[in-house]
PDB file of C-alpha atoms and ligand atoms in Angstrom:
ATOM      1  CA  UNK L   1       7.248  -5.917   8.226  1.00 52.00           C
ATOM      2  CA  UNK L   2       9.411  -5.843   4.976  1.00 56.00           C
ATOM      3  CA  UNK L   3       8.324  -9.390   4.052  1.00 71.00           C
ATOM      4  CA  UNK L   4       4.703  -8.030   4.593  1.00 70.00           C
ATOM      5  CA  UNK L   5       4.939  -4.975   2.672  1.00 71.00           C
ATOM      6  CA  UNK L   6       5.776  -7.013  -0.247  1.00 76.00           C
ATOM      7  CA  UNK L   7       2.864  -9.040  -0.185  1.00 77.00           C
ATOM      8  CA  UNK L   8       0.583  -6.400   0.300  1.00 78.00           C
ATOM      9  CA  UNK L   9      -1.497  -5.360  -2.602  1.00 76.00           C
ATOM     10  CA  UNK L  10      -1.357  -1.254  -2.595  1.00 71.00           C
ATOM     11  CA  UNK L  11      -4.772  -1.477  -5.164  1.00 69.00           C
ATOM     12  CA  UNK L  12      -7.182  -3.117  -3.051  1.00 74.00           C
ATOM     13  CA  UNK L  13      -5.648  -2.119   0.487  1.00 75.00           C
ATOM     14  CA  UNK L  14      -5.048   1.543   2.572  1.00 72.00           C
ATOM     15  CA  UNK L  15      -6.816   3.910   1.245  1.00 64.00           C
ATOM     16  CA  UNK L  16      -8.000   2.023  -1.806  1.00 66.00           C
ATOM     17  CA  UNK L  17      -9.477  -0.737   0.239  1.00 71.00           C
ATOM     18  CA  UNK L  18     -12.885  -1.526  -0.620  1.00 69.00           C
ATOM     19  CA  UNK L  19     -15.069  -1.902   2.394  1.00 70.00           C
ATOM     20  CA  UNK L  20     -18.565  -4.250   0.451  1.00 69.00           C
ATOM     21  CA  UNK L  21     -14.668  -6.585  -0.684  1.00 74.00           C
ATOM     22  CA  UNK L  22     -13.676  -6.446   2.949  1.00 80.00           C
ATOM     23  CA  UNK L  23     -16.690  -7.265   4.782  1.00 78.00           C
ATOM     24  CA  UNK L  24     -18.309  -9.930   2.289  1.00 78.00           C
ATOM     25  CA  UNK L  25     -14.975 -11.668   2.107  1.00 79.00           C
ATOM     26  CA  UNK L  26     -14.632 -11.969   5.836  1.00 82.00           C
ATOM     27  CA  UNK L  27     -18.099 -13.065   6.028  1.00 85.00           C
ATOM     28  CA  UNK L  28     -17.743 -15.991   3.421  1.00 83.00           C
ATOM     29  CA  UNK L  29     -14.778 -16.755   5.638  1.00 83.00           C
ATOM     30  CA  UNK L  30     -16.597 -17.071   9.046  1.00 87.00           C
ATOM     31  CA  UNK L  31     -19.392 -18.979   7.107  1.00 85.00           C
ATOM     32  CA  UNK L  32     -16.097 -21.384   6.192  1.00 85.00           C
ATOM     33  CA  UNK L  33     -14.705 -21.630   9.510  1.00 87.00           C
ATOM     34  CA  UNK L  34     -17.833 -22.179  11.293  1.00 87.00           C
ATOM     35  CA  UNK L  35     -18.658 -24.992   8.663  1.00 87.00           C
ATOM     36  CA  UNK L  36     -15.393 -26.640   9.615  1.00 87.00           C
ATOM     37  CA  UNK L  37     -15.914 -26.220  13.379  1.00 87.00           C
ATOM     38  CA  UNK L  38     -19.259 -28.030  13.025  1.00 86.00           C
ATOM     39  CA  UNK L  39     -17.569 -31.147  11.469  1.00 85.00           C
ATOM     40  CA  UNK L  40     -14.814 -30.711  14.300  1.00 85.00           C
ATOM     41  CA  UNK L  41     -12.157 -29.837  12.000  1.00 85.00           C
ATOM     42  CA  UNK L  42     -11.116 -27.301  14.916  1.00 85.00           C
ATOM     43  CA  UNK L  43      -7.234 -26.929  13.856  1.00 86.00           C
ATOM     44  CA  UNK L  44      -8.266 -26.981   9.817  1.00 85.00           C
ATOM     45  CA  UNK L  45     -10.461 -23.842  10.927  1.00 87.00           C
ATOM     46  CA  UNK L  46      -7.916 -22.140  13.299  1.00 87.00           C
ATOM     47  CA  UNK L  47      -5.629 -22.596  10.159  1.00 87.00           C
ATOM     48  CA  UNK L  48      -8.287 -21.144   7.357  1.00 85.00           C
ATOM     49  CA  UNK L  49      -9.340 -18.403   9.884  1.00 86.00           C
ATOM     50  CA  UNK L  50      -6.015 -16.859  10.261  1.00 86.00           C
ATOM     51  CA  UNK L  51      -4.578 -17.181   7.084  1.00 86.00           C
ATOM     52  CA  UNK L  52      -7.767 -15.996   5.487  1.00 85.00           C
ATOM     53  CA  UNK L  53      -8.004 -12.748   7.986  1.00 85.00           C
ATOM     54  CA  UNK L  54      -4.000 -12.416   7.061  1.00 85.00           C
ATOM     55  CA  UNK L  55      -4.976 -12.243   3.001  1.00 83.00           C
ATOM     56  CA  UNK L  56      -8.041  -9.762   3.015  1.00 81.00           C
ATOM     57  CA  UNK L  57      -5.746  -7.888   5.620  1.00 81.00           C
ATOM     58  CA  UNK L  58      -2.872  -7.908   3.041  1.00 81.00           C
ATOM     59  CA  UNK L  59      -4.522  -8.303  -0.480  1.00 78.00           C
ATOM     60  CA  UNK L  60      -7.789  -6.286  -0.028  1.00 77.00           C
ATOM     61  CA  UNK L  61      -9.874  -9.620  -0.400  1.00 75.00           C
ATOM     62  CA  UNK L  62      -9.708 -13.463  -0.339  1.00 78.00           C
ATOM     63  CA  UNK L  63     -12.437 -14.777  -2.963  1.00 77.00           C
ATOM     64  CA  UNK L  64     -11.421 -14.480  -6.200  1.00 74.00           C
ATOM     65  CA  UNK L  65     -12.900 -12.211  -8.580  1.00 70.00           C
ATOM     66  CA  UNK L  66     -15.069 -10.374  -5.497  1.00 72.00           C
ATOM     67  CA  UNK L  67     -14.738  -6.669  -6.724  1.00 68.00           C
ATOM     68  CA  UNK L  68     -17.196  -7.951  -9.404  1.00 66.00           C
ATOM     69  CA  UNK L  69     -19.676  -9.212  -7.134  1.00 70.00           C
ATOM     70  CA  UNK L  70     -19.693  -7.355  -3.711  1.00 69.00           C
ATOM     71  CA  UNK L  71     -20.528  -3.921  -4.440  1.00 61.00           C
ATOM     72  CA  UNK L  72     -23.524  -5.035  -6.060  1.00 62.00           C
ATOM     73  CA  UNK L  73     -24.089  -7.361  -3.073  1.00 68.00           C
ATOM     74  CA  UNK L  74     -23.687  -4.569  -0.810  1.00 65.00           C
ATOM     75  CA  UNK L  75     -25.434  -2.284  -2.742  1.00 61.00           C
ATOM     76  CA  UNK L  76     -28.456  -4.170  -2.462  1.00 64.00           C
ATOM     77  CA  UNK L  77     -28.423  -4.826   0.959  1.00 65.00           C
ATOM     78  CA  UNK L  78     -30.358  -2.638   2.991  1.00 61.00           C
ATOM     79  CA  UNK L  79     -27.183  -1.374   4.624  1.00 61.00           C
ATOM     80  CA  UNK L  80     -26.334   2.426   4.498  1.00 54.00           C
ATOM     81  CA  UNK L  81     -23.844   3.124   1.511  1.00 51.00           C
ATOM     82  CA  UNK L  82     -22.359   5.159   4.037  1.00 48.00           C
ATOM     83  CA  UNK L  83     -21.750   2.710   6.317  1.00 53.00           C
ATOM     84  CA  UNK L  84     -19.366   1.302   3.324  1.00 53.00           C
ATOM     85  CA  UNK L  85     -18.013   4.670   1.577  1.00 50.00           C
ATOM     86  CA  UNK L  86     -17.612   7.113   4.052  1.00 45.00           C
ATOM     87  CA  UNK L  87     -17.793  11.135   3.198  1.00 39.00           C
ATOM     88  CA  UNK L  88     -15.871  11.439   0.617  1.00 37.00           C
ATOM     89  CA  UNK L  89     -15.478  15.184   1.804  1.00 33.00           C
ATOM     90  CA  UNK L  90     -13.684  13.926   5.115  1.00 35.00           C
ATOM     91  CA  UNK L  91     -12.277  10.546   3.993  1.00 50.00           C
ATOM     92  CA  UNK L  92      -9.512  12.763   2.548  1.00 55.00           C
ATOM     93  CA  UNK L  93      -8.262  13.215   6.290  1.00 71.00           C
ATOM     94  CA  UNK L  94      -8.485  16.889   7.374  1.00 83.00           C
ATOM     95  CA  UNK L  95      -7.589  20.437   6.210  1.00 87.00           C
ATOM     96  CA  UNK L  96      -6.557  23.569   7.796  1.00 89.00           C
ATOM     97  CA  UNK L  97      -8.776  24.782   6.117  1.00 85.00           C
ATOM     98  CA  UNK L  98     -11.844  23.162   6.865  1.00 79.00           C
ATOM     99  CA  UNK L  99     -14.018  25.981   8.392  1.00 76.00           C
ATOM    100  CA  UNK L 100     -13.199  28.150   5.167  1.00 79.00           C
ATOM    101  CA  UNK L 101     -16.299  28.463   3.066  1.00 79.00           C
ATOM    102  CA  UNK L 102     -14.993  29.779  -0.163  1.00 84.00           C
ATOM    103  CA  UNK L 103     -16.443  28.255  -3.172  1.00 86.00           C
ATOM    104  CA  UNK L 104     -13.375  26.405  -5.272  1.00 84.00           C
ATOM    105  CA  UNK L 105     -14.247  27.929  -8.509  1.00 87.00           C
ATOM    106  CA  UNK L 106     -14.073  31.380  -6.928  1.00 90.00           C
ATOM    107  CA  UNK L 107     -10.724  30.513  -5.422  1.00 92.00           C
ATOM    108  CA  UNK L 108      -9.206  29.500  -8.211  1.00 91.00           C
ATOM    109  CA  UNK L 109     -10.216  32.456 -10.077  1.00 93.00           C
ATOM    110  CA  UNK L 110      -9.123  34.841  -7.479  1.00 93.00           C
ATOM    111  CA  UNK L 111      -5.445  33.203  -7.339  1.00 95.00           C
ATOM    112  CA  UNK L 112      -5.348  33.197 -11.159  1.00 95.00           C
ATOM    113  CA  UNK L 113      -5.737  37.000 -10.733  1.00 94.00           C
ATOM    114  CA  UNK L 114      -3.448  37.377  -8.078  1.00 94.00           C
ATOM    115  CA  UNK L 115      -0.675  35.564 -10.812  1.00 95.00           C
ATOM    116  CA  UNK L 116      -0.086  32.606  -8.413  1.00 96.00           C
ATOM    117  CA  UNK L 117      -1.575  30.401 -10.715  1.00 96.00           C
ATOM    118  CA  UNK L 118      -1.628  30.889 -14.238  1.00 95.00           C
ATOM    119  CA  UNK L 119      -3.843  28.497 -17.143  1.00 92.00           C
ATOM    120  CA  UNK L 120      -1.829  26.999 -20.162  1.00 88.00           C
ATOM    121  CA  UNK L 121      -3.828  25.525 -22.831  1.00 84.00           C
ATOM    122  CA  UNK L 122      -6.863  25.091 -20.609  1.00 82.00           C
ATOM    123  CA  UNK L 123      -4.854  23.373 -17.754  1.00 89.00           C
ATOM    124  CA  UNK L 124      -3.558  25.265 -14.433  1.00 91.00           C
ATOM    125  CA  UNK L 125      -0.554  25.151 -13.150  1.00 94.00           C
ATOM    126  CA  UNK L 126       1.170  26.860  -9.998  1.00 96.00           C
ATOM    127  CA  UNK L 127       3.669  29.996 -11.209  1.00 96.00           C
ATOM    128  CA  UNK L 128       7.062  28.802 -11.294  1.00 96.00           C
ATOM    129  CA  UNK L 129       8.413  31.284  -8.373  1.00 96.00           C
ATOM    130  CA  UNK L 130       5.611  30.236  -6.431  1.00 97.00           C
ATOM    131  CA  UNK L 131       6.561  26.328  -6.981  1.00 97.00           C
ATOM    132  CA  UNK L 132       9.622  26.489  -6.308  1.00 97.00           C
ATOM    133  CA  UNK L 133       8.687  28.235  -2.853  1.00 97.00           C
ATOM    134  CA  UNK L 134       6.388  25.994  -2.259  1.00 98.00           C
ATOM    135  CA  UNK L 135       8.355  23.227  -3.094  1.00 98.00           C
ATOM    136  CA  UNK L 136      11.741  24.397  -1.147  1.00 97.00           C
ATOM    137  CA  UNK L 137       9.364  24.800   1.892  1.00 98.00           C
ATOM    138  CA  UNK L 138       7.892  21.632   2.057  1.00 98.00           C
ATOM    139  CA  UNK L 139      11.501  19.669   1.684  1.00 98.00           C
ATOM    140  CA  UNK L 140      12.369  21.795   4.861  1.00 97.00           C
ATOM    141  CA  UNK L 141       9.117  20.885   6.619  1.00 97.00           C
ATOM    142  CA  UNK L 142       9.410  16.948   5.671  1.00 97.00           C
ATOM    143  CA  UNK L 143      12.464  16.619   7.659  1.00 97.00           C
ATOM    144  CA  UNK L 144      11.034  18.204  11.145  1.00 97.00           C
ATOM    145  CA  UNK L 145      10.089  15.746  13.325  1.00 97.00           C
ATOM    146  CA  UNK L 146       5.602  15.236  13.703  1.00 97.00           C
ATOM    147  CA  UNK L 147       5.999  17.213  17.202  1.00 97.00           C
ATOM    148  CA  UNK L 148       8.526  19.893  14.966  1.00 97.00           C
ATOM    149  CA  UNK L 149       5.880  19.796  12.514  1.00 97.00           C
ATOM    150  CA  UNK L 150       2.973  20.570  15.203  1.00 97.00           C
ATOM    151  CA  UNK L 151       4.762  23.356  16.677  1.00 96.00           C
ATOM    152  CA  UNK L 152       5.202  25.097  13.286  1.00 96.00           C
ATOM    153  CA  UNK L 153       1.048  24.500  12.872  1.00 96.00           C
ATOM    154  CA  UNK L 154       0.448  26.056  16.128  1.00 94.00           C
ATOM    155  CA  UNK L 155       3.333  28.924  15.322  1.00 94.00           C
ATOM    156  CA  UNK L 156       2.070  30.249  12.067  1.00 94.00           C
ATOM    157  CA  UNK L 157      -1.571  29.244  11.899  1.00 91.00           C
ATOM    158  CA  UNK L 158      -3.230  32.597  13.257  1.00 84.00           C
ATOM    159  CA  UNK L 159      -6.720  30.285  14.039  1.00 85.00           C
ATOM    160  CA  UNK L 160      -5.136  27.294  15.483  1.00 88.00           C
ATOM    161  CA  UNK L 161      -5.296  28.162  18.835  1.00 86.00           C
ATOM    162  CA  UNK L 162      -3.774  24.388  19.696  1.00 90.00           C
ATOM    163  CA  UNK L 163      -1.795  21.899  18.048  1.00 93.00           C
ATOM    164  CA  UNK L 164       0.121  18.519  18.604  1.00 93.00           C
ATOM    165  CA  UNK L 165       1.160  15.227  16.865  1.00 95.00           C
ATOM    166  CA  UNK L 166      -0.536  11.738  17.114  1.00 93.00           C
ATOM    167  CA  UNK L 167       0.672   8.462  15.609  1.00 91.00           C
ATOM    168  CA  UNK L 168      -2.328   6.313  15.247  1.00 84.00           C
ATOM    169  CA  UNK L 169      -2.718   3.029  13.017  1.00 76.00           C
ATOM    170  CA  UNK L 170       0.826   3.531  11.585  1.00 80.00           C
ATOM    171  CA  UNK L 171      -0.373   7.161  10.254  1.00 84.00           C
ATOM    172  CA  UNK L 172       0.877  10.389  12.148  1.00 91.00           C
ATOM    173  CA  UNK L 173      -1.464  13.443  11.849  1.00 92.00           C
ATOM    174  CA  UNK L 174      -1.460  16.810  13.307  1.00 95.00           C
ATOM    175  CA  UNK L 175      -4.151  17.297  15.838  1.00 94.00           C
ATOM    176  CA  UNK L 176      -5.534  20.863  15.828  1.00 92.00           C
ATOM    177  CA  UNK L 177      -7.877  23.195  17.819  1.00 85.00           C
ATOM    178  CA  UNK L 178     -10.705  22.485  20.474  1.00 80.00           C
ATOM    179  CA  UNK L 179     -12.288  20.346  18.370  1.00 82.00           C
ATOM    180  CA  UNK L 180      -9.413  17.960  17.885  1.00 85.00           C
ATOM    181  CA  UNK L 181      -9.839  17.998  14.329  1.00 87.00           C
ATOM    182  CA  UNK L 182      -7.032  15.748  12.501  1.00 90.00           C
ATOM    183  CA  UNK L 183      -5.087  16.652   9.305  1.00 93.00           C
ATOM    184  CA  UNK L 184      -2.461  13.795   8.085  1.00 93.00           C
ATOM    185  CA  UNK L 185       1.113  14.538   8.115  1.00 95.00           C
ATOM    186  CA  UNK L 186       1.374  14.752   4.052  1.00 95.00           C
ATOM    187  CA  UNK L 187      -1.619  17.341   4.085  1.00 96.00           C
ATOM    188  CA  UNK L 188       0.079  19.026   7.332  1.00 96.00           C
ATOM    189  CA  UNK L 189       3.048  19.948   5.444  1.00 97.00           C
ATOM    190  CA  UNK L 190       1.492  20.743   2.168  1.00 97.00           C
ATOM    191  CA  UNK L 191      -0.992  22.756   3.398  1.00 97.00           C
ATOM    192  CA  UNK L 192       1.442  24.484   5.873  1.00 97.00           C
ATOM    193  CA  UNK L 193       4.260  25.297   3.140  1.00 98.00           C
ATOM    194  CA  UNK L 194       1.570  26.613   1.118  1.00 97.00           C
ATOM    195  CA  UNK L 195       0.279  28.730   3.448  1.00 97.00           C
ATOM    196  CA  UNK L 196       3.768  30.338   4.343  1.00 96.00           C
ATOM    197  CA  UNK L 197       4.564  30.844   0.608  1.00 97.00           C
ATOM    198  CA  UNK L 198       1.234  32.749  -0.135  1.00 96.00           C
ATOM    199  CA  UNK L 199       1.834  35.207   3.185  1.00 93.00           C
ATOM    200  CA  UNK L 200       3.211  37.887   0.968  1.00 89.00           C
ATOM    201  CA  UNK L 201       1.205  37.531  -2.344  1.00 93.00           C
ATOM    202  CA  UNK L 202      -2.569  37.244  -0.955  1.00 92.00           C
ATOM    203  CA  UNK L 203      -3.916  39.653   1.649  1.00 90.00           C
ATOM    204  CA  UNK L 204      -7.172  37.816   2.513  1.00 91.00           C
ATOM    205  CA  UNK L 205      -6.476  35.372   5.269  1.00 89.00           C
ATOM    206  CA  UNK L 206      -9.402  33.168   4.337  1.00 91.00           C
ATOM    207  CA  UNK L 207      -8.162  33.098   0.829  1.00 93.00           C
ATOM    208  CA  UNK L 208      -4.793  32.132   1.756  1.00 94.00           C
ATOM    209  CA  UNK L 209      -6.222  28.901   3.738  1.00 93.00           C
ATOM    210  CA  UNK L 210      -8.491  27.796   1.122  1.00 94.00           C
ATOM    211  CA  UNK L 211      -5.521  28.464  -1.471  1.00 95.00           C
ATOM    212  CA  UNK L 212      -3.244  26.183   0.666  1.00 95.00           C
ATOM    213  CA  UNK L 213      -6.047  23.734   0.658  1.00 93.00           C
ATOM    214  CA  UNK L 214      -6.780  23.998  -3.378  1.00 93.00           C
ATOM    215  CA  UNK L 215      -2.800  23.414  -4.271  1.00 96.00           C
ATOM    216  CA  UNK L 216      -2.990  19.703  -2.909  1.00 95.00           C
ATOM    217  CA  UNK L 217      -4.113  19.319  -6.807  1.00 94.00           C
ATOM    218  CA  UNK L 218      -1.246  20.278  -7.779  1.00 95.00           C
ATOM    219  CA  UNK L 219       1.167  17.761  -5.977  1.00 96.00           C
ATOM    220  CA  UNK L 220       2.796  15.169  -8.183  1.00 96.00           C
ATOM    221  CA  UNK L 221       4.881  13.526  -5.175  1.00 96.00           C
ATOM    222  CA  UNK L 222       4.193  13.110  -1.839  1.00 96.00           C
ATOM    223  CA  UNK L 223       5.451  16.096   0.472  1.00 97.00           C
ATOM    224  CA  UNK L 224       6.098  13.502   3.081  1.00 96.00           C
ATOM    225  CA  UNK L 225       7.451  10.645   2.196  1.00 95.00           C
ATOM    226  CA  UNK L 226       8.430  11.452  -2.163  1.00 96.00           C
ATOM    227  CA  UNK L 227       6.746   8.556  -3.687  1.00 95.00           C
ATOM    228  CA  UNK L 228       4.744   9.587  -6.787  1.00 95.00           C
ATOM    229  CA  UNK L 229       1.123   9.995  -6.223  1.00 94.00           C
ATOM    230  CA  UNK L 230      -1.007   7.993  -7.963  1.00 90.00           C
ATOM    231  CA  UNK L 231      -4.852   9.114 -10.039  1.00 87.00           C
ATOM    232  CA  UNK L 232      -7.036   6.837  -8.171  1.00 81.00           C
ATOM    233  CA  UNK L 233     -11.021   7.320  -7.472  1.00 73.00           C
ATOM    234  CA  UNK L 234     -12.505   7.296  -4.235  1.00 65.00           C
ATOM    235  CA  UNK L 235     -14.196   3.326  -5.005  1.00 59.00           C
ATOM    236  CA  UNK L 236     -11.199   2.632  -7.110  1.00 45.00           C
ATOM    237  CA  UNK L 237     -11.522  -1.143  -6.230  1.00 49.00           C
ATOM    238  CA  UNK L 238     -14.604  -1.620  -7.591  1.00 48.00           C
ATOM    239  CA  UNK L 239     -14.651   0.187 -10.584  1.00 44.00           C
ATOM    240  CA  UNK L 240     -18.223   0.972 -11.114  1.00 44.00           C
ATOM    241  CA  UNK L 241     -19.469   1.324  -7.768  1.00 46.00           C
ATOM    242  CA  UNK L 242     -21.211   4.296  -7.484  1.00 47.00           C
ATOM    243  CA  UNK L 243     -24.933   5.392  -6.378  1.00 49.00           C
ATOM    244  CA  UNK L 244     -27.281   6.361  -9.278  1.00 48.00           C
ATOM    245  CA  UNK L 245     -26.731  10.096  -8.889  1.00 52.00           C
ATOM    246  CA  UNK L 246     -23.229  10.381  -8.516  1.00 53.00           C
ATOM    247  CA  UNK L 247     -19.862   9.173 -10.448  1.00 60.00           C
ATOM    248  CA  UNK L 248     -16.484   8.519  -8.050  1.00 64.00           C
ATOM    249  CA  UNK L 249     -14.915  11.416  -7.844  1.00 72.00           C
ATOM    250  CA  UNK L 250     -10.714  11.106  -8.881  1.00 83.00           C
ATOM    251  CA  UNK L 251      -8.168  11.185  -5.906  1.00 86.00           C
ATOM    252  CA  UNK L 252      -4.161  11.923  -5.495  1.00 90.00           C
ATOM    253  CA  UNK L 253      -3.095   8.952  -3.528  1.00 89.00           C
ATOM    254  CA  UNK L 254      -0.157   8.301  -2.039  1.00 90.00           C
ATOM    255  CA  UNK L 255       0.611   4.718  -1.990  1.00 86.00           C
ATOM    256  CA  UNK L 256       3.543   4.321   0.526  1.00 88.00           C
ATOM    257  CA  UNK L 257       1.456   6.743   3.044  1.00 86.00           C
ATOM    258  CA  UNK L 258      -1.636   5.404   2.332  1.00 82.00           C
ATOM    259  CA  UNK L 259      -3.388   8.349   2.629  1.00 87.00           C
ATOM    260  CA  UNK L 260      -5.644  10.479   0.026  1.00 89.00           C
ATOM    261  CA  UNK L 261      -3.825  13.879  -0.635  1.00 92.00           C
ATOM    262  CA  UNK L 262      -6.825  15.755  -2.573  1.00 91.00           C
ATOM    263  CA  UNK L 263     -10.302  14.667  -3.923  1.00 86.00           C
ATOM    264  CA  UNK L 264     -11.174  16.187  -7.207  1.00 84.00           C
ATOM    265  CA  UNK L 265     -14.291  17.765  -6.797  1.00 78.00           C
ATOM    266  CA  UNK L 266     -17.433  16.273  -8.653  1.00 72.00           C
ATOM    267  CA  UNK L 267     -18.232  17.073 -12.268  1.00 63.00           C
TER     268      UNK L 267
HETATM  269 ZN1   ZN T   1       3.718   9.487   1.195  1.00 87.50          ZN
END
């Protein structure tokens, strides 16, 4: 898989792929293929089909110069942009805190109040003691194992009833409650340490969840795995892709994981 990995284009694949790349790319290839077929050219086509397949899987797309062209393509096909884009509310895979309805504004106000985070020249930033908690917590919760990791979910979680690991797709995620509802492993163990460091400095319990939730902004490396996140946006491979109404909202990715760790919400 090493030889893979290094072919593999992080921009345009994982998280960042771009689904109107993906799909018109393999299309154009099929169209290929079948044109070879027709003229009999059955091991050219075997040949084109697989590589092909192997360089959208690997590079994100095939034709050259298609983030320019296949958003618009797809964009005005009578397709559901959905279909293409997902939620960006769920695409970020999962919170504990999902069934917490506190407005984000009023959360951060509340833990500015409470001194767990304080604003410096109009940015925010997590209190020192509270980091390095935080911090010292989720080194300790990166090296249990994914079923370690699920026990301590189901252990100090007072709502999660239910909890236990999954690999899936290369990705391992913590499956919680009745509903089966999945958070990734990096989110897991952010959200978790979070959570833990907060018990004794915020007395709401809803507060505290949404709290763990809101300080995935404040990552810089991965809890997981360590590699720095990177600013992305949630169409970062096409640019420009967005619907009339709305502009893509900026993302903490982390590359190696390929998974989103926190979605800026929209201006
Ligand atoms: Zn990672």
């Amino acid at each position: 898989m090493t030889d893979l990995d290094a072919l593999r284009d992080e921009s345009y694949t994982g998280a960042n792929r771009c689904w109107p790349c993906t799909v018109v790319n393999l299309v154009l290839l099929g169209t290929f293929v079948l044109l070879l077929r027709v003229r009999e050219r059955t091991v050219a086509s075997l040949v084109v089909g697989t590589l092909g397949v192997a360089v959208v899987y690997l590079r994100g797309y095939l034709v050259p110069y298609t983030p320019r062209f296949a958003p618009q393509l797809v964009g005005a096909s009578p397709l559901p942009d959905r279909l293409f884009h997902g939620d960006p509310d769920t695409d970020g895979a999962g919170s504990f805190a999902d069934d917490v309805e506190l407005d984000g504004e009023q959360v951060l106000e509340e833990l500015l109040e409470a001194g767990v985070v304080v604003a410096d020249d109009e940015m925010l930033y997590v209190a020192d003691d509270v980091d390095a908690d935080w911090h010292g917590r989720m080194d300790q919760l990166a090296d249990r194992s994914l079923d370690g990791l699920a026990v301590e979910v189901r252990r100090t979680l007072a709502h999660v009833d239910d909890a236990d690991a999954l690999v899936a797709d290369g990705r391992e995620w913590v499956v919680v409650g009745a509903e089966n509802d999945l958070v990734a492993r990096p989110l897991a163990i952010a959200e978790l340490a979070a959570y833990e460091v907060l018990d004794d400095r915020l007395d709401d319990q809803r507060l505290r969840l949404a709290a763990a939730e809101s300080f995935r902004m404040f990552l810089e490396d991965c809890p997981a795995c360590g590699t720095e996140l990177r600013e992305s946006s949630a169409v970062s491979c096409c640019g420009g892709y967005t619907t009339p109404r709305e502009s893509p909202r900026e993302t903490l990715v982390c590359p190696s994981c390929r998974q989103r760790l926190y979605t800026f919400p929209a201006e």
